Every structure is written in structure tokens, then in C-alpha cells.
PDB file of C-alpha atoms in Angstrom:
ATOM      1  CA  UNK T   1     -93.067 -52.738 -18.528  1.00  0.00           C
ATOM      2  CA  UNK T   2     -93.139 -56.548 -18.782  1.00  0.00           C
ATOM      3  CA  UNK T   3     -95.955 -56.504 -16.206  1.00  0.00           C
ATOM      4  CA  UNK T   4     -97.943 -53.835 -18.032  1.00  0.00           C
ATOM      5  CA  UNK T   5    -100.842 -56.055 -19.131  1.00  0.00           C
ATOM      6  CA  UNK T   6    -102.512 -59.379 -18.504  1.00  0.00           C
ATOM      7  CA  UNK T   7    -101.281 -60.627 -21.897  1.00  0.00           C
ATOM      8  CA  UNK T   8     -97.683 -59.808 -21.013  1.00  0.00           C
ATOM      9  CA  UNK T   9     -97.933 -61.364 -17.552  1.00  0.00           C
ATOM     10  CA  UNK T  10     -99.496 -64.515 -18.999  1.00  0.00           C
ATOM     11  CA  UNK T  11     -96.815 -64.742 -21.676  1.00  0.00           C
ATOM     12  CA  UNK T  12     -93.904 -64.550 -19.235  1.00  0.00           C
ATOM     13  CA  UNK T  13     -95.671 -66.978 -16.910  1.00  0.00           C
ATOM     14  CA  UNK T  14     -95.637 -69.555 -19.731  1.00  0.00           C
ATOM     15  CA  UNK T  15     -91.970 -68.814 -20.467  1.00  0.00           C
ATOM     16  CA  UNK T  16     -91.123 -69.430 -16.801  1.00  0.00           C
ATOM     17  CA  UNK T  17     -93.220 -72.624 -16.746  1.00  0.00           C
ATOM     18  CA  UNK T  18     -91.231 -73.951 -19.711  1.00  0.00           C
ATOM     19  CA  UNK T  19     -87.972 -73.405 -17.869  1.00  0.00           C
ATOM     20  CA  UNK T  20     -89.302 -74.870 -14.617  1.00  0.00           C
ATOM     21  CA  UNK T  21     -90.694 -77.945 -16.376  1.00  0.00           C
ATOM     22  CA  UNK T  22     -87.275 -78.928 -17.686  1.00  0.00           C
ATOM     23  CA  UNK T  23     -85.058 -77.532 -14.916  1.00  0.00           C
ATOM     24  CA  UNK T  24     -86.951 -79.210 -12.062  1.00  0.00           C
ATOM     25  CA  UNK T  25     -85.853 -82.648 -13.292  1.00  0.00           C
ATOM     26  CA  UNK T  26     -82.358 -83.731 -14.322  1.00  0.00           C
ATOM     27  CA  UNK T  27     -84.004 -86.377 -16.513  1.00  0.00           C
ATOM     28  CA  UNK T  28     -86.107 -83.822 -18.407  1.00  0.00           C
ATOM     29  CA  UNK T  29     -83.213 -81.356 -18.604  1.00  0.00           C
ATOM     30  CA  UNK T  30     -81.069 -84.064 -20.191  1.00  0.00           C
ATOM     31  CA  UNK T  31     -83.815 -84.637 -22.779  1.00  0.00           C
ATOM     32  CA  UNK T  32     -83.860 -80.910 -23.585  1.00  0.00           C
ATOM     33  CA  UNK T  33     -80.082 -80.858 -24.049  1.00  0.00           C
ATOM     34  CA  UNK T  34     -80.365 -83.745 -26.529  1.00  0.00           C
ATOM     35  CA  UNK T  35     -82.379 -81.521 -28.864  1.00  0.00           C
ATOM     36  CA  UNK T  36     -80.975 -78.003 -28.542  1.00  0.00           C
ATOM     37  CA  UNK T  37     -77.538 -77.132 -29.865  1.00  0.00           C
ATOM     38  CA  UNK T  38     -77.014 -73.496 -28.893  1.00  0.00           C
ATOM     39  CA  UNK T  39     -79.199 -71.409 -26.568  1.00  0.00           C
ATOM     40  CA  UNK T  40     -80.897 -73.068 -23.631  1.00  0.00           C
ATOM     41  CA  UNK T  41     -83.831 -72.045 -21.462  1.00  0.00           C
ATOM     42  CA  UNK T  42     -83.058 -69.608 -18.639  1.00  0.00           C
ATOM     43  CA  UNK T  43     -85.046 -68.538 -15.557  1.00  0.00           C
ATOM     44  CA  UNK T  44     -86.729 -65.150 -15.364  1.00  0.00           C
ATOM     45  CA  UNK T  45     -85.775 -62.451 -12.891  1.00  0.00           C
ATOM     46  CA  UNK T  46     -87.983 -59.551 -11.811  1.00  0.00           C
ATOM     47  CA  UNK T  47     -84.948 -57.295 -11.373  1.00  0.00           C
ATOM     48  CA  UNK T  48     -82.701 -58.121 -14.343  1.00  0.00           C
ATOM     49  CA  UNK T  49     -83.715 -57.244 -17.906  1.00  0.00           C
ATOM     50  CA  UNK T  50     -80.891 -59.423 -19.186  1.00  0.00           C
ATOM     51  CA  UNK T  51     -82.510 -62.531 -17.712  1.00  0.00           C
ATOM     52  CA  UNK T  52     -85.642 -61.875 -19.769  1.00  0.00           C
ATOM     53  CA  UNK T  53     -83.628 -61.508 -22.965  1.00  0.00           C
ATOM     54  CA  UNK T  54     -81.763 -64.739 -22.174  1.00  0.00           C
ATOM     55  CA  UNK T  55     -84.983 -66.592 -21.359  1.00  0.00           C
ATOM     56  CA  UNK T  56     -86.509 -65.594 -24.711  1.00  0.00           C
ATOM     57  CA  UNK T  57     -83.416 -66.199 -26.833  1.00  0.00           C
ATOM     58  CA  UNK T  58     -83.881 -69.972 -26.732  1.00  0.00           C
ATOM     59  CA  UNK T  59     -87.526 -69.683 -27.808  1.00  0.00           C
ATOM     60  CA  UNK T  60     -86.735 -67.129 -30.506  1.00  0.00           C
ATOM     61  CA  UNK T  61     -84.013 -69.253 -32.104  1.00  0.00           C
ATOM     62  CA  UNK T  62     -84.669 -72.818 -30.850  1.00  0.00           C
ATOM     63  CA  UNK T  63     -88.447 -73.159 -30.699  1.00  0.00           C
ATOM     64  CA  UNK T  64     -88.428 -76.231 -32.955  1.00  0.00           C
ATOM     65  CA  UNK T  65     -85.970 -78.248 -30.843  1.00  0.00           C
ATOM     66  CA  UNK T  66     -87.785 -77.194 -27.653  1.00  0.00           C
ATOM     67  CA  UNK T  67     -91.027 -78.441 -29.194  1.00  0.00           C
ATOM     68  CA  UNK T  68     -89.319 -81.730 -30.094  1.00  0.00           C
ATOM     69  CA  UNK T  69     -88.066 -82.164 -26.521  1.00  0.00           C
ATOM     70  CA  UNK T  70     -91.566 -81.578 -25.129  1.00  0.00           C
ATOM     71  CA  UNK T  71     -93.103 -83.920 -27.680  1.00  0.00           C
ATOM     72  CA  UNK T  72     -90.651 -86.709 -26.854  1.00  0.00           C
ATOM     73  CA  UNK T  73     -91.747 -86.482 -23.209  1.00  0.00           C
ATOM     74  CA  UNK T  74     -95.433 -86.281 -24.126  1.00  0.00           C
ATOM     75  CA  UNK T  75     -95.356 -89.399 -26.317  1.00  0.00           C
ATOM     76  CA  UNK T  76     -93.248 -91.571 -23.965  1.00  0.00           C
ATOM     77  CA  UNK T  77     -95.643 -94.074 -22.298  1.00  0.00           C
ATOM     78  CA  UNK T  78     -93.079 -94.839 -19.590  1.00  0.00           C
ATOM     79  CA  UNK T  79     -93.203 -91.287 -18.238  1.00  0.00           C
ATOM     80  CA  UNK T  80     -95.699 -90.419 -15.494  1.00  0.00           C
ATOM     81  CA  UNK T  81     -99.067 -89.291 -16.878  1.00  0.00           C
ATOM     82  CA  UNK T  82     -99.039 -86.048 -14.861  1.00  0.00           C
ATOM     83  CA  UNK T  83     -95.722 -85.079 -16.453  1.00  0.00           C
ATOM     84  CA  UNK T  84     -97.026 -85.986 -19.898  1.00  0.00           C
ATOM     85  CA  UNK T  85    -100.137 -83.864 -19.297  1.00  0.00           C
ATOM     86  CA  UNK T  86     -97.920 -80.942 -18.292  1.00  0.00           C
ATOM     87  CA  UNK T  87     -95.874 -81.411 -21.463  1.00  0.00           C
ATOM     88  CA  UNK T  88     -99.128 -81.465 -23.442  1.00  0.00           C
ATOM     89  CA  UNK T  89    -100.212 -78.144 -21.948  1.00  0.00           C
ATOM     90  CA  UNK T  90     -96.872 -76.544 -22.811  1.00  0.00           C
ATOM     91  CA  UNK T  91     -97.077 -77.919 -26.350  1.00  0.00           C
ATOM     92  CA  UNK T  92    -100.491 -76.260 -26.659  1.00  0.00           C
ATOM     93  CA  UNK T  93     -98.926 -72.955 -25.610  1.00  0.00           C
ATOM     94  CA  UNK T  94     -96.116 -73.256 -28.150  1.00  0.00           C
ATOM     95  CA  UNK T  95     -98.619 -73.908 -30.926  1.00  0.00           C
ATOM     96  CA  UNK T  96    -100.583 -70.686 -30.418  1.00  0.00           C
ATOM     97  CA  UNK T  97     -99.685 -68.086 -33.039  1.00  0.00           C
ATOM     98  CA  UNK T  98    -100.340 -65.290 -30.549  1.00  0.00           C
ATOM     99  CA  UNK T  99     -97.710 -66.768 -28.223  1.00  0.00           C
ATOM    100  CA  UNK T 100     -95.211 -66.979 -31.080  1.00  0.00           C
ATOM    101  CA  UNK T 101     -95.901 -63.331 -32.003  1.00  0.00           C
ATOM    102  CA  UNK T 102     -95.208 -62.387 -28.399  1.00  0.00           C
ATOM    103  CA  UNK T 103     -91.850 -64.170 -28.550  1.00  0.00           C
ATOM    104  CA  UNK T 104     -90.849 -62.046 -31.546  1.00  0.00           C
ATOM    105  CA  UNK T 105     -92.187 -58.796 -30.067  1.00  0.00           C
ATOM    106  CA  UNK T 106     -90.715 -59.173 -26.596  1.00  0.00           C
ATOM    107  CA  UNK T 107     -87.339 -60.352 -27.853  1.00  0.00           C
ATOM    108  CA  UNK T 108     -87.160 -57.322 -30.161  1.00  0.00           C
ATOM    109  CA  UNK T 109     -88.146 -54.939 -27.365  1.00  0.00           C
ATOM    110  CA  UNK T 110     -85.975 -56.376 -24.611  1.00  0.00           C
ATOM    111  CA  UNK T 111     -82.939 -56.661 -26.868  1.00  0.00           C
ATOM    112  CA  UNK T 112     -83.084 -52.874 -27.278  1.00  0.00           C
ATOM    113  CA  UNK T 113     -83.854 -52.108 -23.633  1.00  0.00           C
ATOM    114  CA  UNK T 114     -81.234 -54.386 -22.073  1.00  0.00           C
ATOM    115  CA  UNK T 115     -78.076 -52.489 -23.212  1.00  0.00           C
ATOM    116  CA  UNK T 116     -79.498 -49.236 -21.822  1.00  0.00           C
ATOM    117  CA  UNK T 117     -80.416 -50.918 -18.555  1.00  0.00           C
ATOM    118  CA  UNK T 118     -76.869 -52.279 -18.219  1.00  0.00           C
ATOM    119  CA  UNK T 119     -75.344 -48.892 -19.080  1.00  0.00           C
ATOM    120  CA  UNK T 120     -77.399 -47.036 -16.469  1.00  0.00           C
ATOM    121  CA  UNK T 121     -76.532 -49.608 -13.800  1.00  0.00           C
ATOM    122  CA  UNK T 122     -72.785 -49.124 -14.154  1.00  0.00           C
ATOM    123  CA  UNK T 123     -71.109 -47.137 -11.370  1.00  0.00           C
ATOM    124  CA  UNK T 124     -69.479 -44.688 -13.771  1.00  0.00           C
ATOM    125  CA  UNK T 125     -71.098 -43.931 -17.091  1.00  0.00           C
ATOM    126  CA  UNK T 126     -70.854 -41.085 -19.564  1.00  0.00           C
ATOM    127  CA  UNK T 127     -74.058 -39.066 -19.206  1.00  0.00           C
ATOM    128  CA  UNK T 128     -73.781 -37.652 -22.725  1.00  0.00           C
ATOM    129  CA  UNK T 129     -73.471 -41.172 -24.122  1.00  0.00           C
ATOM    130  CA  UNK T 130     -76.415 -42.336 -22.004  1.00  0.00           C
ATOM    131  CA  UNK T 131     -78.581 -39.435 -23.215  1.00  0.00           C
ATOM    132  CA  UNK T 132     -77.751 -40.186 -26.853  1.00  0.00           C
ATOM    133  CA  UNK T 133     -78.417 -43.899 -26.339  1.00  0.00           C
ATOM    134  CA  UNK T 134     -81.760 -43.221 -24.665  1.00  0.00           C
ATOM    135  CA  UNK T 135     -82.797 -40.837 -27.421  1.00  0.00           C
ATOM    136  CA  UNK T 136     -81.832 -43.293 -30.180  1.00  0.00           C
ATOM    137  CA  UNK T 137     -83.746 -46.063 -28.437  1.00  0.00           C
ATOM    138  CA  UNK T 138     -86.783 -43.809 -28.033  1.00  0.00           C
ATOM    139  CA  UNK T 139     -86.682 -43.033 -31.760  1.00  0.00           C
ATOM    140  CA  UNK T 140     -86.450 -46.769 -32.498  1.00  0.00           C
ATOM    141  CA  UNK T 141     -89.635 -47.465 -30.526  1.00  0.00           C
ATOM    142  CA  UNK T 142     -91.454 -44.491 -32.024  1.00  0.00           C
ATOM    143  CA  UNK T 143     -90.715 -45.946 -35.469  1.00  0.00           C
ATOM    144  CA  UNK T 144     -91.697 -49.404 -34.241  1.00  0.00           C
ATOM    145  CA  UNK T 145     -95.149 -48.148 -33.249  1.00  0.00           C
ATOM    146  CA  UNK T 146     -96.679 -48.398 -36.694  1.00  0.00           C
ATOM    147  CA  UNK T 147     -98.899 -50.688 -38.716  1.00  0.00           C
ATOM    148  CA  UNK T 148     -95.991 -51.375 -41.070  1.00  0.00           C
ATOM    149  CA  UNK T 149     -93.696 -52.470 -38.237  1.00  0.00           C
ATOM    150  CA  UNK T 150     -96.438 -54.680 -36.817  1.00  0.00           C
ATOM    151  CA  UNK T 151     -96.939 -56.392 -40.176  1.00  0.00           C
ATOM    152  CA  UNK T 152     -93.186 -56.966 -40.377  1.00  0.00           C
ATOM    153  CA  UNK T 153     -93.336 -58.643 -36.967  1.00  0.00           C
ATOM    154  CA  UNK T 154     -96.235 -60.802 -38.157  1.00  0.00           C
ATOM    155  CA  UNK T 155     -94.062 -61.980 -41.060  1.00  0.00           C
ATOM    156  CA  UNK T 156     -91.223 -62.833 -38.651  1.00  0.00           C
ATOM    157  CA  UNK T 157     -93.661 -64.678 -36.399  1.00  0.00           C
ATOM    158  CA  UNK T 158     -95.165 -66.531 -39.369  1.00  0.00           C
ATOM    159  CA  UNK T 159     -91.743 -67.814 -40.345  1.00  0.00           C
ATOM    160  CA  UNK T 160     -91.011 -68.842 -36.750  1.00  0.00           C
ATOM    161  CA  UNK T 161     -94.431 -70.502 -36.474  1.00  0.00           C
ATOM    162  CA  UNK T 162     -93.678 -72.621 -39.521  1.00  0.00           C
ATOM    163  CA  UNK T 163     -90.999 -74.390 -37.478  1.00  0.00           C
ATOM    164  CA  UNK T 164     -93.711 -75.919 -35.301  1.00  0.00           C
ATOM    165  CA  UNK T 165     -96.352 -76.258 -38.043  1.00  0.00           C
ATOM    166  CA  UNK T 166     -98.527 -73.406 -36.769  1.00  0.00           C
ATOM    167  CA  UNK T 167    -100.723 -71.307 -39.047  1.00  0.00           C
ATOM    168  CA  UNK T 168    -100.609 -67.511 -38.868  1.00  0.00           C
ATOM    169  CA  UNK T 169    -103.979 -67.341 -37.165  1.00  0.00           C
ATOM    170  CA  UNK T 170    -104.807 -65.446 -33.963  1.00  0.00           C
ATOM    171  CA  UNK T 171    -107.648 -67.778 -33.003  1.00  0.00           C
ATOM    172  CA  UNK T 172    -106.907 -69.920 -29.950  1.00  0.00           C
ATOM    173  CA  UNK T 173    -106.657 -73.581 -30.919  1.00  0.00           C
ATOM    174  CA  UNK T 174    -106.307 -76.960 -29.232  1.00  0.00           C
ATOM    175  CA  UNK T 175    -103.893 -78.629 -31.623  1.00  0.00           C
ATOM    176  CA  UNK T 176    -103.357 -82.343 -32.003  1.00  0.00           C
ATOM    177  CA  UNK T 177     -99.773 -83.109 -31.018  1.00  0.00           C
ATOM    178  CA  UNK T 178     -97.628 -84.748 -33.645  1.00  0.00           C
ATOM    179  CA  UNK T 179     -94.032 -84.899 -34.757  1.00  0.00           C
ATOM    180  CA  UNK T 180     -93.308 -81.565 -36.383  1.00  0.00           C
ATOM    181  CA  UNK T 181     -92.554 -81.277 -40.059  1.00  0.00           C
ATOM    182  CA  UNK T 182     -88.854 -80.365 -40.325  1.00  0.00           C
ATOM    183  CA  UNK T 183     -89.477 -78.865 -43.777  1.00  0.00           C
ATOM    184  CA  UNK T 184     -90.455 -75.267 -43.172  1.00  0.00           C
ATOM    185  CA  UNK T 185     -93.593 -74.367 -45.092  1.00  0.00           C
ATOM    186  CA  UNK T 186     -94.714 -70.862 -44.216  1.00  0.00           C
ATOM    187  CA  UNK T 187     -98.476 -70.881 -43.718  1.00  0.00           C
ATOM    188  CA  UNK T 188    -100.441 -67.653 -44.164  1.00  0.00           C
ATOM    189  CA  UNK T 189    -103.986 -67.083 -42.993  1.00  0.00           C
ATOM    190  CA  UNK T 190    -106.735 -66.436 -45.496  1.00  0.00           C
ATOM    191  CA  UNK T 191    -109.149 -63.518 -45.231  1.00  0.00           C
ATOM    192  CA  UNK T 192    -111.394 -63.951 -42.212  1.00  0.00           C
ATOM    193  CA  UNK T 193    -113.008 -60.976 -40.520  1.00  0.00           C
ATOM    194  CA  UNK T 194    -113.230 -62.438 -36.979  1.00  0.00           C
ATOM    195  CA  UNK T 195    -109.541 -63.379 -37.145  1.00  0.00           C
ATOM    196  CA  UNK T 196    -108.732 -59.860 -38.335  1.00  0.00           C
ATOM    197  CA  UNK T 197    -110.593 -58.533 -35.302  1.00  0.00           C
ATOM    198  CA  UNK T 198    -108.415 -60.703 -33.045  1.00  0.00           C
ATOM    199  CA  UNK T 199    -105.307 -59.512 -34.860  1.00  0.00           C
ATOM    200  CA  UNK T 200    -106.355 -55.876 -34.423  1.00  0.00           C
ATOM    201  CA  UNK T 201    -107.098 -56.498 -30.745  1.00  0.00           C
ATOM    202  CA  UNK T 202    -103.656 -58.034 -30.268  1.00  0.00           C
ATOM    203  CA  UNK T 203    -101.970 -55.138 -32.098  1.00  0.00           C
ATOM    204  CA  UNK T 204    -103.664 -52.509 -29.946  1.00  0.00           C
ATOM    205  CA  UNK T 205    -103.796 -54.214 -26.547  1.00  0.00           C
ATOM    206  CA  UNK T 206    -100.381 -55.856 -26.531  1.00  0.00           C
ATOM    207  CA  UNK T 207     -98.126 -54.475 -29.258  1.00  0.00           C
ATOM    208  CA  UNK T 208     -99.037 -50.780 -29.238  1.00  0.00           C
ATOM    209  CA  UNK T 209     -99.629 -50.801 -25.481  1.00  0.00           C
ATOM    210  CA  UNK T 210     -96.214 -52.339 -24.769  1.00  0.00           C
ATOM    211  CA  UNK T 211     -94.385 -50.042 -27.183  1.00  0.00           C
ATOM    212  CA  UNK T 212     -96.143 -47.021 -25.643  1.00  0.00           C
ATOM    213  CA  UNK T 213     -94.984 -48.149 -22.209  1.00  0.00           C
ATOM    214  CA  UNK T 214     -91.413 -48.399 -23.491  1.00  0.00           C
ATOM    215  CA  UNK T 215     -91.555 -44.945 -25.115  1.00  0.00           C
ATOM    216  CA  UNK T 216     -92.943 -43.320 -21.955  1.00  0.00           C
ATOM    217  CA  UNK T 217     -90.326 -44.998 -19.744  1.00  0.00           C
ATOM    218  CA  UNK T 218     -87.515 -43.906 -22.070  1.00  0.00           C
ATOM    219  CA  UNK T 219     -88.857 -40.341 -22.235  1.00  0.00           C
ATOM    220  CA  UNK T 220     -88.920 -40.146 -18.438  1.00  0.00           C
ATOM    221  CA  UNK T 221     -85.334 -41.365 -18.096  1.00  0.00           C
ATOM    222  CA  UNK T 222     -84.177 -39.167 -20.970  1.00  0.00           C
ATOM    223  CA  UNK T 223     -85.725 -36.043 -19.420  1.00  0.00           C
ATOM    224  CA  UNK T 224     -84.249 -36.806 -15.993  1.00  0.00           C
ATOM    225  CA  UNK T 225     -80.747 -37.345 -17.349  1.00  0.00           C
ATOM    226  CA  UNK T 226     -80.978 -34.374 -19.680  1.00  0.00           C
ATOM    227  CA  UNK T 227     -82.060 -32.086 -16.832  1.00  0.00           C
ATOM    228  CA  UNK T 228     -79.254 -33.409 -14.644  1.00  0.00           C
ATOM    229  CA  UNK T 229     -76.749 -32.860 -17.452  1.00  0.00           C
ATOM    230  CA  UNK T 230     -77.939 -29.294 -18.071  1.00  0.00           C
ATOM    231  CA  UNK T 231     -77.224 -28.310 -14.470  1.00  0.00           C
ATOM    232  CA  UNK T 232     -74.291 -30.489 -13.437  1.00  0.00           C
ATOM    233  CA  UNK T 233     -72.303 -31.382 -16.564  1.00  0.00           C
ATOM    234  CA  UNK T 234     -69.870 -28.476 -16.146  1.00  0.00           C
ATOM    235  CA  UNK T 235     -68.734 -29.966 -12.810  1.00  0.00           C
ATOM    236  CA  UNK T 236     -67.582 -33.232 -14.376  1.00  0.00           C
ATOM    237  CA  UNK T 237     -64.384 -31.542 -15.533  1.00  0.00           C
ATOM    238  CA  UNK T 238     -63.271 -29.634 -12.456  1.00  0.00           C
ATOM    239  CA  UNK T 239     -59.813 -28.926 -13.836  1.00  0.00           C
ATOM    240  CA  UNK T 240     -61.320 -27.351 -16.932  1.00  0.00           C
ATOM    241  CA  UNK T 241     -63.276 -24.731 -14.979  1.00  0.00           C
ATOM    242  CA  UNK T 242     -60.328 -22.333 -14.877  1.00  0.00           C
ATOM    243  CA  UNK T 243     -60.263 -22.289 -18.680  1.00  0.00           C
ATOM    244  CA  UNK T 244     -63.974 -21.534 -18.982  1.00  0.00           C
ATOM    245  CA  UNK T 245     -65.100 -18.000 -19.846  1.00  0.00           C
ATOM    246  CA  UNK T 246     -66.182 -16.107 -16.732  1.00  0.00           C
ATOM    247  CA  UNK T 247     -69.652 -15.207 -17.964  1.00  0.00           C
ATOM    248  CA  UNK T 248     -70.253 -18.835 -19.049  1.00  0.00           C
ATOM    249  CA  UNK T 249     -69.141 -20.190 -15.677  1.00  0.00           C
ATOM    250  CA  UNK T 250     -71.258 -17.639 -13.835  1.00  0.00           C
ATOM    251  CA  UNK T 251     -74.304 -18.659 -15.889  1.00  0.00           C
ATOM    252  CA  UNK T 252     -73.736 -22.337 -15.006  1.00  0.00           C
ATOM    253  CA  UNK T 253     -73.406 -21.487 -11.309  1.00  0.00           C
ATOM    254  CA  UNK T 254     -76.564 -19.390 -11.286  1.00  0.00           C
ATOM    255  CA  UNK T 255     -78.485 -22.207 -13.001  1.00  0.00           C
ATOM    256  CA  UNK T 256     -77.160 -24.618 -10.391  1.00  0.00           C
ATOM    257  CA  UNK T 257     -78.271 -22.214  -7.671  1.00  0.00           C
ATOM    258  CA  UNK T 258     -81.858 -22.495  -8.887  1.00  0.00           C
ATOM    259  CA  UNK T 259     -81.740 -26.263  -8.442  1.00  0.00           C
ATOM    260  CA  UNK T 260     -80.000 -26.343  -5.069  1.00  0.00           C
ATOM    261  CA  UNK T 261     -81.454 -23.404  -3.137  1.00  0.00           C
ATOM    262  CA  UNK T 262     -84.579 -25.348  -2.230  1.00  0.00           C
ATOM    263  CA  UNK T 263     -82.545 -27.724  -0.100  1.00  0.00           C
ATOM    264  CA  UNK T 264     -79.506 -25.640   0.882  1.00  0.00           C
ATOM    265  CA  UNK T 265     -78.092 -22.150   1.363  1.00  0.00           C
ATOM    266  CA  UNK T 266     -76.148 -22.426  -1.910  1.00  0.00           C
ATOM    267  CA  UNK T 267     -75.392 -19.052  -3.484  1.00  0.00           C
ATOM    268  CA  UNK T 268     -74.537 -18.933  -7.178  1.00  0.00           C
ATOM    269  CA  UNK T 269     -72.116 -15.986  -6.964  1.00  0.00           C
ATOM    270  CA  UNK T 270     -70.146 -17.677  -4.167  1.00  0.00           C
ATOM    271  CA  UNK T 271     -69.935 -20.909  -6.142  1.00  0.00           C
ATOM    272  CA  UNK T 272     -68.651 -18.919  -9.089  1.00  0.00           C
ATOM    273  CA  UNK T 273     -65.824 -17.407  -6.997  1.00  0.00           C
ATOM    274  CA  UNK T 274     -64.689 -20.729  -5.513  1.00  0.00           C
ATOM    275  CA  UNK T 275     -62.832 -22.238  -8.504  1.00  0.00           C
ATOM    276  CA  UNK T 276     -61.246 -18.881  -9.298  1.00  0.00           C
TER     277      UNK T 276
END
């Protein structure tokens, strides 16, 4: 899902570059630690959803201090010019409102997906609980896919953007780097049709597209688990089979026969007689 579009791939590429920039040098990492006081930058992993949540947590809640750390490197004349240029490029990324919106959107999405991913990766999990969790998450994303939810995200992003003195404007900019204003003044964009077009484009191509991907993935997993549960759930309590009504048990066994006969010589009536 995180690779579902160019926008998403570009966003996570920048997130990884931020981590690599600081982590590849003990000197730069020490500068970062001087500014942040809680969450720190983490590397991305293609196989672990949790790593993506962790990598975004620092940006979602510490974007101002991260900006300050980058700026301190950028303005230091004793640091190599190539490193300062790299810091400048990352500062430009942080000061794009579209990038800040993506931080809010992806953190919201991945924070909901990660618990389900962890649950389904456990060796033993309650299928009924997993089905309920998947369904609740699917409902969350279906509600999230709305103009009202998008506007709420824009408000969150606008507040976050104020920490680095960025206007709520979807136009790409090349900002002049300066010490950020620690007083948070929320800046809202004025009416501007081209900007509205960019906002609409972002809503459809990234926000709605990503949420649709999440909904479809959750539906697929929900249907698979639900089908599995319909046919196999009665076997999870072997000792309780003797207490089950005969006609109910026979119905379960015949349903199971439908699933298994394609790959075996399973016979529903025989399976019914076994536990009795």
C-alpha cells in the first residue's frame, strides 16, 4: 500500500533520506539528539509496518526540532558544503505543505494498520477477534474517505506546518531558510483557484487513492478470514464437539467437505462419525 503511487514512494524516500542523513554520521546524529527530546528518527523497512509508524512518529510530533537540527547544520560554515547542501534540500522538503499533509495522512493510516498487522503475524490468534478488528478498521477507513475527513486532516497539517512557518498552500515552493519562529501562528491559505486545483489533485491522487487501497486490502483479508472461520471454526474446540447437536455438527462437516474434496478424498458423513 505504501508503494501504491509515485507520491507515496517519493514521500517515504524523503523520510528515509532524513534518517540516513543523520544516522550516517555520529556528528550529525549528536546534533539531532541535542534538539529532540522524545521520538527520534527510525529507518524504514519494506517488511515491517511498525518501522514505518516509528519512522513517521518523530516527524509527526517533533518536526520543529528536526527542522532546527537541519538548520543548525545548514548554517554552520565549518561544515562541508556538500553536507550543507544536503541539509538545504531536506529543509526544502520539510517546508512543503504537501509533504506535511502526507506526514499526517500516513501516520493516521499506518497507526491503524500496524496493530492488525501485528495481530495477524502472531503464531496463535483468535480468528473471531481478528475478524472483528479487521471489520472495525475497514469501517474506520470507509468513514475516513470523505471530504470532511480530508478537511480535518488539512487542519491538522496546517497546525503542524505552523511549527516550521509553512503556509497551508499546496504549491511547491523554494523557501528561504531561516530560524523558525517558535511562536506557533497558524497560517491559512486565501482563495486561489489554481491552489484549489492542486489541493483537489492531492486529495484524489494521494488521499483517496491510498485510503481505497487500504479498504480493498482490508476487505480481502476480512473475506479470507471470514471464509476460513465459516468452515473451520467448529474444529477449534475439539472437546466441545461431543456436546454439539448432531444435525449442527453434520452441517459443519458437510460444509467442510465442500472445501476439502477438491484436494482430498474427504467425506463429510465419515468426518461426522469420527468424533462420535
